[in-house]
Short mmCIF file of C-alpha atoms in Angstrom, two decimals:
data_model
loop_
_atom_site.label_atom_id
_atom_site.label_comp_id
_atom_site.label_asym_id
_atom_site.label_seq_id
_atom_site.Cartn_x
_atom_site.Cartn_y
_atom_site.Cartn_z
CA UNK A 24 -20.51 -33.68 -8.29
CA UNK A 25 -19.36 -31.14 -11.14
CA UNK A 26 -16.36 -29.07 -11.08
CA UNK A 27 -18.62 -25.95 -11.02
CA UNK A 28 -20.54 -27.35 -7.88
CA UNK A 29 -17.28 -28.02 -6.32
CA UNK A 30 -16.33 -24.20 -6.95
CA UNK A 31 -19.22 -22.95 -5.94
CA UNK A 32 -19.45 -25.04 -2.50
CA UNK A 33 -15.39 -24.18 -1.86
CA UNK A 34 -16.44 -20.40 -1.92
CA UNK A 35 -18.96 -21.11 0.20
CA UNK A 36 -17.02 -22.52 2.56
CA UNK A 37 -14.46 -19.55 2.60
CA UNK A 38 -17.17 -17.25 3.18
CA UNK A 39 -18.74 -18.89 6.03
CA UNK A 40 -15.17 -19.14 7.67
CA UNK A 41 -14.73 -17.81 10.95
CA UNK A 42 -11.75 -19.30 12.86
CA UNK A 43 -8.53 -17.80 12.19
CA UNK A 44 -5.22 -17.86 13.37
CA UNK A 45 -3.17 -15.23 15.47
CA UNK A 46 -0.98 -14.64 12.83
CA UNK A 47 -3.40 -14.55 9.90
CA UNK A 48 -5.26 -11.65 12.18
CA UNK A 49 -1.96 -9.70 12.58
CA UNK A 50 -0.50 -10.01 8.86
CA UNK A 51 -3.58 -9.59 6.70
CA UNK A 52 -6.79 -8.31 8.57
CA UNK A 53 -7.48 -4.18 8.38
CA UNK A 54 -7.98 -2.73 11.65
CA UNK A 55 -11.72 -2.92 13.50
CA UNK A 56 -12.24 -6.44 12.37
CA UNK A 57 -13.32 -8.94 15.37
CA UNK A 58 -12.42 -12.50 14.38
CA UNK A 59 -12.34 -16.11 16.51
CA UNK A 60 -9.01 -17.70 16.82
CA UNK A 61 -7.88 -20.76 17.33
CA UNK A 62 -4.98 -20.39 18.89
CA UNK A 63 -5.30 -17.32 20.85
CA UNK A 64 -3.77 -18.36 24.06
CA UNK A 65 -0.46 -20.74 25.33
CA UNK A 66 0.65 -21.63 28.65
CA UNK A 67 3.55 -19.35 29.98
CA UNK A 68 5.44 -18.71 33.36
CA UNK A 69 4.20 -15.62 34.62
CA UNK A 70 5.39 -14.14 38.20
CA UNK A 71 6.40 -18.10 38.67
CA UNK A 72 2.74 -19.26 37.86
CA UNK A 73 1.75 -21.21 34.87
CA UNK A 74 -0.67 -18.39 32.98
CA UNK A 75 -3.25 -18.25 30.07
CA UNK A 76 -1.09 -15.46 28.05
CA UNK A 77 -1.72 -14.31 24.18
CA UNK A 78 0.01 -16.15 22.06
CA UNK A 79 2.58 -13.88 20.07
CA UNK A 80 3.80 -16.32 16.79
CA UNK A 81 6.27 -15.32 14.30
CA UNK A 82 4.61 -13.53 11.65
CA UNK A 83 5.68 -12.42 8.14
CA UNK A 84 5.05 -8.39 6.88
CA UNK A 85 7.02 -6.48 4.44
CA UNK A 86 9.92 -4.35 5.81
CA UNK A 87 10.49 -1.52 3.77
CA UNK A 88 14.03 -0.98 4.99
CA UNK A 89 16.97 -0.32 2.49
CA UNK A 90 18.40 -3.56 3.60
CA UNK A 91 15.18 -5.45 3.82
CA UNK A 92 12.48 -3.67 0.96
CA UNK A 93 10.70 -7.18 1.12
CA UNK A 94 8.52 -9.54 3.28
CA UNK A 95 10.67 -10.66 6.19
CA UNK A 96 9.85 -12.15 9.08
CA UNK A 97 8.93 -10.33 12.20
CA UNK A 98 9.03 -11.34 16.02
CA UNK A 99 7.41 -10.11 19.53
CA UNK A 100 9.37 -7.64 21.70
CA UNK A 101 6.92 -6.43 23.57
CA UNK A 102 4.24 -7.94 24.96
CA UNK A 103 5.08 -11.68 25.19
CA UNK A 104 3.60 -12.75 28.61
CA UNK A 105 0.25 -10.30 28.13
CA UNK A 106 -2.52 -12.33 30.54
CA UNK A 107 -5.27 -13.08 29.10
CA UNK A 108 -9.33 -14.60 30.14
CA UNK A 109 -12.86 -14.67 30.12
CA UNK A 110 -13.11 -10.72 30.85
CA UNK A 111 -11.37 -8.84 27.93
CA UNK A 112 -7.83 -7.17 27.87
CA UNK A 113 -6.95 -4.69 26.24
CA UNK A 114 -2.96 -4.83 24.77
CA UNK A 115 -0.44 -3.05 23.24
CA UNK A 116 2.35 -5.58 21.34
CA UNK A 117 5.25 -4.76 19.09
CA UNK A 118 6.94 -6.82 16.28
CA UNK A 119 10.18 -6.28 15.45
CA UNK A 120 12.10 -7.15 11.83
CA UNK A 121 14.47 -10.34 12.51
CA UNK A 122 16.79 -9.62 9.82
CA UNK A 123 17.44 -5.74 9.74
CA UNK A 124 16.37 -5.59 13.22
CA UNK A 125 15.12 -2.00 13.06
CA UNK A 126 11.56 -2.01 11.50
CA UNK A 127 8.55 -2.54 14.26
CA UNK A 128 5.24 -2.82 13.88
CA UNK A 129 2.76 -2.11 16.64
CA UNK A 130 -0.78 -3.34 17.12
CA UNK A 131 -3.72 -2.76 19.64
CA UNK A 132 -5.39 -5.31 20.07
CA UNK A 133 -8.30 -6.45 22.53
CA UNK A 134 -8.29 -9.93 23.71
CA UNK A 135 -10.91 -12.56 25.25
CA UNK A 136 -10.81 -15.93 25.77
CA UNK A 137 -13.75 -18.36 25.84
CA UNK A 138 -15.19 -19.00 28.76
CA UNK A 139 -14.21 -22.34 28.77
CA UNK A 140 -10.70 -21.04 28.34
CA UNK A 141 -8.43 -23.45 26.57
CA UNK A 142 -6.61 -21.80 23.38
CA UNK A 143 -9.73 -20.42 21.69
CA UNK A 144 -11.35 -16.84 21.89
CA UNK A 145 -12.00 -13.70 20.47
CA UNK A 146 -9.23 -10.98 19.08
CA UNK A 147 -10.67 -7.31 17.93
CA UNK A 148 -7.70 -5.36 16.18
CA UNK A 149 -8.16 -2.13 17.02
CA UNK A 150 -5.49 -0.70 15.04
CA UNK A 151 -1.75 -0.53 14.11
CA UNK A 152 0.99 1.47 13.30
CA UNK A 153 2.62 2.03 10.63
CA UNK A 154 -0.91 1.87 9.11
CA UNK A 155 -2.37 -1.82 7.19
CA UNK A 156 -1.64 -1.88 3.65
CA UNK A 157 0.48 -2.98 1.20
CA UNK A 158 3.54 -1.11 0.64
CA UNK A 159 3.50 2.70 -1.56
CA UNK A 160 6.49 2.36 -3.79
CA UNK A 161 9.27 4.58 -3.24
CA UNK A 162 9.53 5.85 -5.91
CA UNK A 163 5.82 6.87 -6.28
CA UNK A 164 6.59 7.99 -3.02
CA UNK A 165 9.32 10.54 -4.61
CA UNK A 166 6.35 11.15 -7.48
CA UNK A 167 3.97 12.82 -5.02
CA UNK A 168 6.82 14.76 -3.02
CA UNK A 169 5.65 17.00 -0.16
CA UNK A 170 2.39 15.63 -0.65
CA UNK A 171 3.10 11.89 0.93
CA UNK A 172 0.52 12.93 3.72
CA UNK A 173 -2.44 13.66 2.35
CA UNK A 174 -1.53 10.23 0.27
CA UNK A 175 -1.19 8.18 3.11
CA UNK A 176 -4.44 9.71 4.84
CA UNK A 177 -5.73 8.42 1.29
CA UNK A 178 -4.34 4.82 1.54
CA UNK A 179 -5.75 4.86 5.29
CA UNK A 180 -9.33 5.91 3.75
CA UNK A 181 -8.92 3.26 0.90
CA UNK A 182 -7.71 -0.08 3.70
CA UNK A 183 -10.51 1.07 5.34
CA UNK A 184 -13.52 1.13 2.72
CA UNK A 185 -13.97 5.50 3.11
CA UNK A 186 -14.38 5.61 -1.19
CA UNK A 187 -15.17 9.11 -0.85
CA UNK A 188 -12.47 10.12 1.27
CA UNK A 189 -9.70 8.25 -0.22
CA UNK A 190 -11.08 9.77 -4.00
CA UNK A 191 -10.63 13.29 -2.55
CA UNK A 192 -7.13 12.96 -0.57
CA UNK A 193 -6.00 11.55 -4.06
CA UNK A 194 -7.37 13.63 -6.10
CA UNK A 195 -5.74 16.53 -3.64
CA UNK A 196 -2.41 14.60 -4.30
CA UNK A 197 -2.78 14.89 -8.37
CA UNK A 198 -3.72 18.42 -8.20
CA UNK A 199 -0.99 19.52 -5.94
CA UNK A 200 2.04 17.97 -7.79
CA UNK A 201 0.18 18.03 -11.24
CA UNK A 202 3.64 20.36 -12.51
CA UNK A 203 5.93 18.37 -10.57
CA UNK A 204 4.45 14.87 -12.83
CA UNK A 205 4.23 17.51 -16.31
CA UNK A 206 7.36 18.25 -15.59
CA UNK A 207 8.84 14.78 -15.33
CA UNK A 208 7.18 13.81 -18.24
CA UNK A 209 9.08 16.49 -19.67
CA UNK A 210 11.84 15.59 -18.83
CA UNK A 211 11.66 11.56 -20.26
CA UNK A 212 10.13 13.28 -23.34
CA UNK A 213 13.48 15.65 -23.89
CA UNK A 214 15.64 12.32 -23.36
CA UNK A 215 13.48 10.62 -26.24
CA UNK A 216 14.07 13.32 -28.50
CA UNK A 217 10.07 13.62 -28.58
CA UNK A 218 8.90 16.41 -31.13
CA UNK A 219 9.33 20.09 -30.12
CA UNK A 220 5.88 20.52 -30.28
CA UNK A 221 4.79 18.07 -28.30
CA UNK A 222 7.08 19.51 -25.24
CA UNK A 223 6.33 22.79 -25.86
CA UNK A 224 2.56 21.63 -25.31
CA UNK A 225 3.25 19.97 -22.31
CA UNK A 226 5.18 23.12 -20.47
CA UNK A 227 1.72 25.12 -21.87
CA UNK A 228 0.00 22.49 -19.48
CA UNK A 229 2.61 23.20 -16.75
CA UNK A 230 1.59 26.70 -16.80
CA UNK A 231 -2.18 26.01 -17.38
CA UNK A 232 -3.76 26.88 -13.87
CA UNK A 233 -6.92 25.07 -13.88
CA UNK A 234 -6.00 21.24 -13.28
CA UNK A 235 -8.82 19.41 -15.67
CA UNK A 236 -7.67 21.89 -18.32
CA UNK A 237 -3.88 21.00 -17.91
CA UNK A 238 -4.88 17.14 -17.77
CA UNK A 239 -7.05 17.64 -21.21
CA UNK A 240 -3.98 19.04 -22.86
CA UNK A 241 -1.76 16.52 -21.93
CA UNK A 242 -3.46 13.19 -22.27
CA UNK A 243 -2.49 12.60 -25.50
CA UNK A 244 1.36 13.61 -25.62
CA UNK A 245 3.13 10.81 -23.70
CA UNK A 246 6.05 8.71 -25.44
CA UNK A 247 4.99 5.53 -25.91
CA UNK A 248 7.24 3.83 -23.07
CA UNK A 249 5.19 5.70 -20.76
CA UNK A 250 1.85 4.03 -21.82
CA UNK A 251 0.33 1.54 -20.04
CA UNK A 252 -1.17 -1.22 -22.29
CA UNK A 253 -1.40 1.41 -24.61
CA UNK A 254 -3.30 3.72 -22.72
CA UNK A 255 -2.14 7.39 -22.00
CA UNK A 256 -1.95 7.56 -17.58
CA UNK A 257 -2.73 11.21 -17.70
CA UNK A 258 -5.50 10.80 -20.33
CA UNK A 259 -7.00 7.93 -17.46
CA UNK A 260 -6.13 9.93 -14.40
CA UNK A 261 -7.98 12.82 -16.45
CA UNK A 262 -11.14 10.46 -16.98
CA UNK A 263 -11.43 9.54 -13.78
CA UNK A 264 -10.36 12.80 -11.46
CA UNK A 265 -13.18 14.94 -13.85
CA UNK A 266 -15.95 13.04 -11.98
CA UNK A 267 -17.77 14.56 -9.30
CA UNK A 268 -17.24 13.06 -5.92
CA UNK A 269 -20.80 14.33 -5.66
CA UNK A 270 -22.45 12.06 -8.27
CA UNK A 271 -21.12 9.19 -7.05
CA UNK A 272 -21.88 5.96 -4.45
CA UNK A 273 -19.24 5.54 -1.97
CA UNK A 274 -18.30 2.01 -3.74
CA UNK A 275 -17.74 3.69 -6.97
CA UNK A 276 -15.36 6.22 -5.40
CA UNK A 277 -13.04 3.64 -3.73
CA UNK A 278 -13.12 1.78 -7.63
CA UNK A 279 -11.87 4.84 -8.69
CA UNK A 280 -9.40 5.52 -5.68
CA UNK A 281 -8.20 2.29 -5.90
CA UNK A 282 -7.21 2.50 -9.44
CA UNK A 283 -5.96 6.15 -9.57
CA UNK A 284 -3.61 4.96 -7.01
CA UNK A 285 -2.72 2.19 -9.15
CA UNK A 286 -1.81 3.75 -12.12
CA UNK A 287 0.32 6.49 -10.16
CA UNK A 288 2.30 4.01 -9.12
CA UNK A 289 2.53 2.67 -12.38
CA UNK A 290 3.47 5.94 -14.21
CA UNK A 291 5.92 6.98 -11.44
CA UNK A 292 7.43 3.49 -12.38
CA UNK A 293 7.98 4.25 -16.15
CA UNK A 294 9.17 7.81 -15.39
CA UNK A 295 11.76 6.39 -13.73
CA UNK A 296 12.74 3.21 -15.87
CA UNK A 297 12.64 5.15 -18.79
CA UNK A 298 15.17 7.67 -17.13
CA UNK A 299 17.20 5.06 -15.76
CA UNK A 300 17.33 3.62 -19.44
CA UNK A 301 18.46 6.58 -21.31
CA UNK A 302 21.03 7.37 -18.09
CA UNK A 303 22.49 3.86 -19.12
CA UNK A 304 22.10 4.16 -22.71
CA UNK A 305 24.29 7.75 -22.64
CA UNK A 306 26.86 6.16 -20.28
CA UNK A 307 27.29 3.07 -22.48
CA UNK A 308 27.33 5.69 -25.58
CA UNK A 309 30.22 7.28 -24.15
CA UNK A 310 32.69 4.81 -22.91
CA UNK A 311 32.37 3.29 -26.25
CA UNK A 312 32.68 6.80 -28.28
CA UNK A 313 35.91 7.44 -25.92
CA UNK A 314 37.46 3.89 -25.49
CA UNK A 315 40.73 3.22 -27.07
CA UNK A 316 42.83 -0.13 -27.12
CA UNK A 317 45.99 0.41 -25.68
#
């Protein structure tokens, strides 16, 4: 059998999948998703009686703690000895970080077991808090300032498949705190020793009221750390925010979503490096300029 018939029967295979594991459900599945399980039940003491209860395994999530800002491993502390059978339950359990001990994570779930019981059955995850996703970045986080609502509604719209929702929430978020990204493009452009008239553009697109208008004048004066593969993010943002939600399938929103998100968090990234760089740069500049051997 060829290499391409071996690809093509492997995705096949992951396709057609349908058993999963508790854990798999609770780390990487979006909410509203029914799935089989394999494991779904263990035998436990409960009340002194030997009990089909959910089975609540070590998982690993990201803990954006200061100590932590990484995938750690969580464990159950509440909801260990939930009962579980043929007719379905409907749970509340609670993970807790094991290393900063201070991040949780809650999920509603609803449980059934086969009716044959044993360790297989059905698990619906209703929904969890803090919401599915992968982490925002602080520091696009800090970018968006007193907007971080409306962006989270956004990522919630985008985990779940809402294109249209998630393109307006962001495009609320770039329209909003369109000055407060000018002006910290300003700022890394002052550092750089950019030319005058380039900054005294971008404070003209500052003060520019209508938001496609401010975006058109500023695509095309970035310094060149704040490219991305040598592509202006503002001159992007501006190509893809000028759509109309209107003219546009629901898929084609969450493409665009999806990758205005992206390259906010990608800009708010260079923004800061390239701060962070010249704040080094000037402190290394002057402990040189005013060193003096003894």
């Amino acid at each position: 059998m060829s290499n391409e018939s071996n690809e093509s029967n492997q995705e096949s295979t992951d396709e057609e999948r349908q058993d999963y594991t508790v854990a798999e459900i609770l780390e990487s599945f979006p909410p509203n998703k029914l799935a089989r399980i394999l494991d779904l039940s263990e035998r436990k003491p409960v009340d002194n009686v030997s009990r089909d209860v959910l089975r609540t395994p070590e998982i690993q999530l990201h803990c954006p703690s200061e100590s932590c800002n990484g995938i750690r491993f969580f464990r159950c502390v509440f909801g260990l000895r939930i009962r579980i059978g043929e007719v379905k339950t409907y749970a509340y359990v609670t993970y807790r970080c094991s290393n900063c001990q201070e991040t949780e994570k809650t999920f509603s779930l609803a449980i059934k077991l086969d009716e044959e019981y044993g360790a297989t059955g059905e698990l619906y995850k209703l929904g969890e808090t803090p919401p599915f996703g992968p982490p925002t970045p602080p520091k696009l986080m800090k970018l968006i300032g007193s907007d971080r609502d409306d962006f989270l509604k956004g990522r919630r719209c985008e985990n779940q498949g809402l294109g249209v929702g998630a393109f307006v929430y962001y495009r609320r978020v770039v329209e909003n705190q369109k000055n407060r990204i000018l002006n910290e493009i300003i700022k890394v452009s002052e550092k750089l020793s950019a030319p005058a008239e380039k900054v005294e553009l971008l404070r003209q697109a500052v003060n520019e009221t209508q938001f496609s208008k401010a975006l058109d004048m500023a695509k095309d004066l970035l310094p060149e750390s704040l490219l991305i593969n040598g592509h202006s993010p503002i001159k992007l943002l501006y190509g893809a925010l000028s759509e109309g939600v209107h003219t546009l399938s629901d898929d084609q929103c969450l493409g665009l979503a999806t990758s205005i998100r992206i390259v906010l968090g990608e800009l708010s990234e260079r923004l800061s490096q390239a701060l962070k760089d010249e704040a080094e740069l000037s402190k290394a500049l002057s402990t040189l300029m005013h060193f003096r051997k003894g």
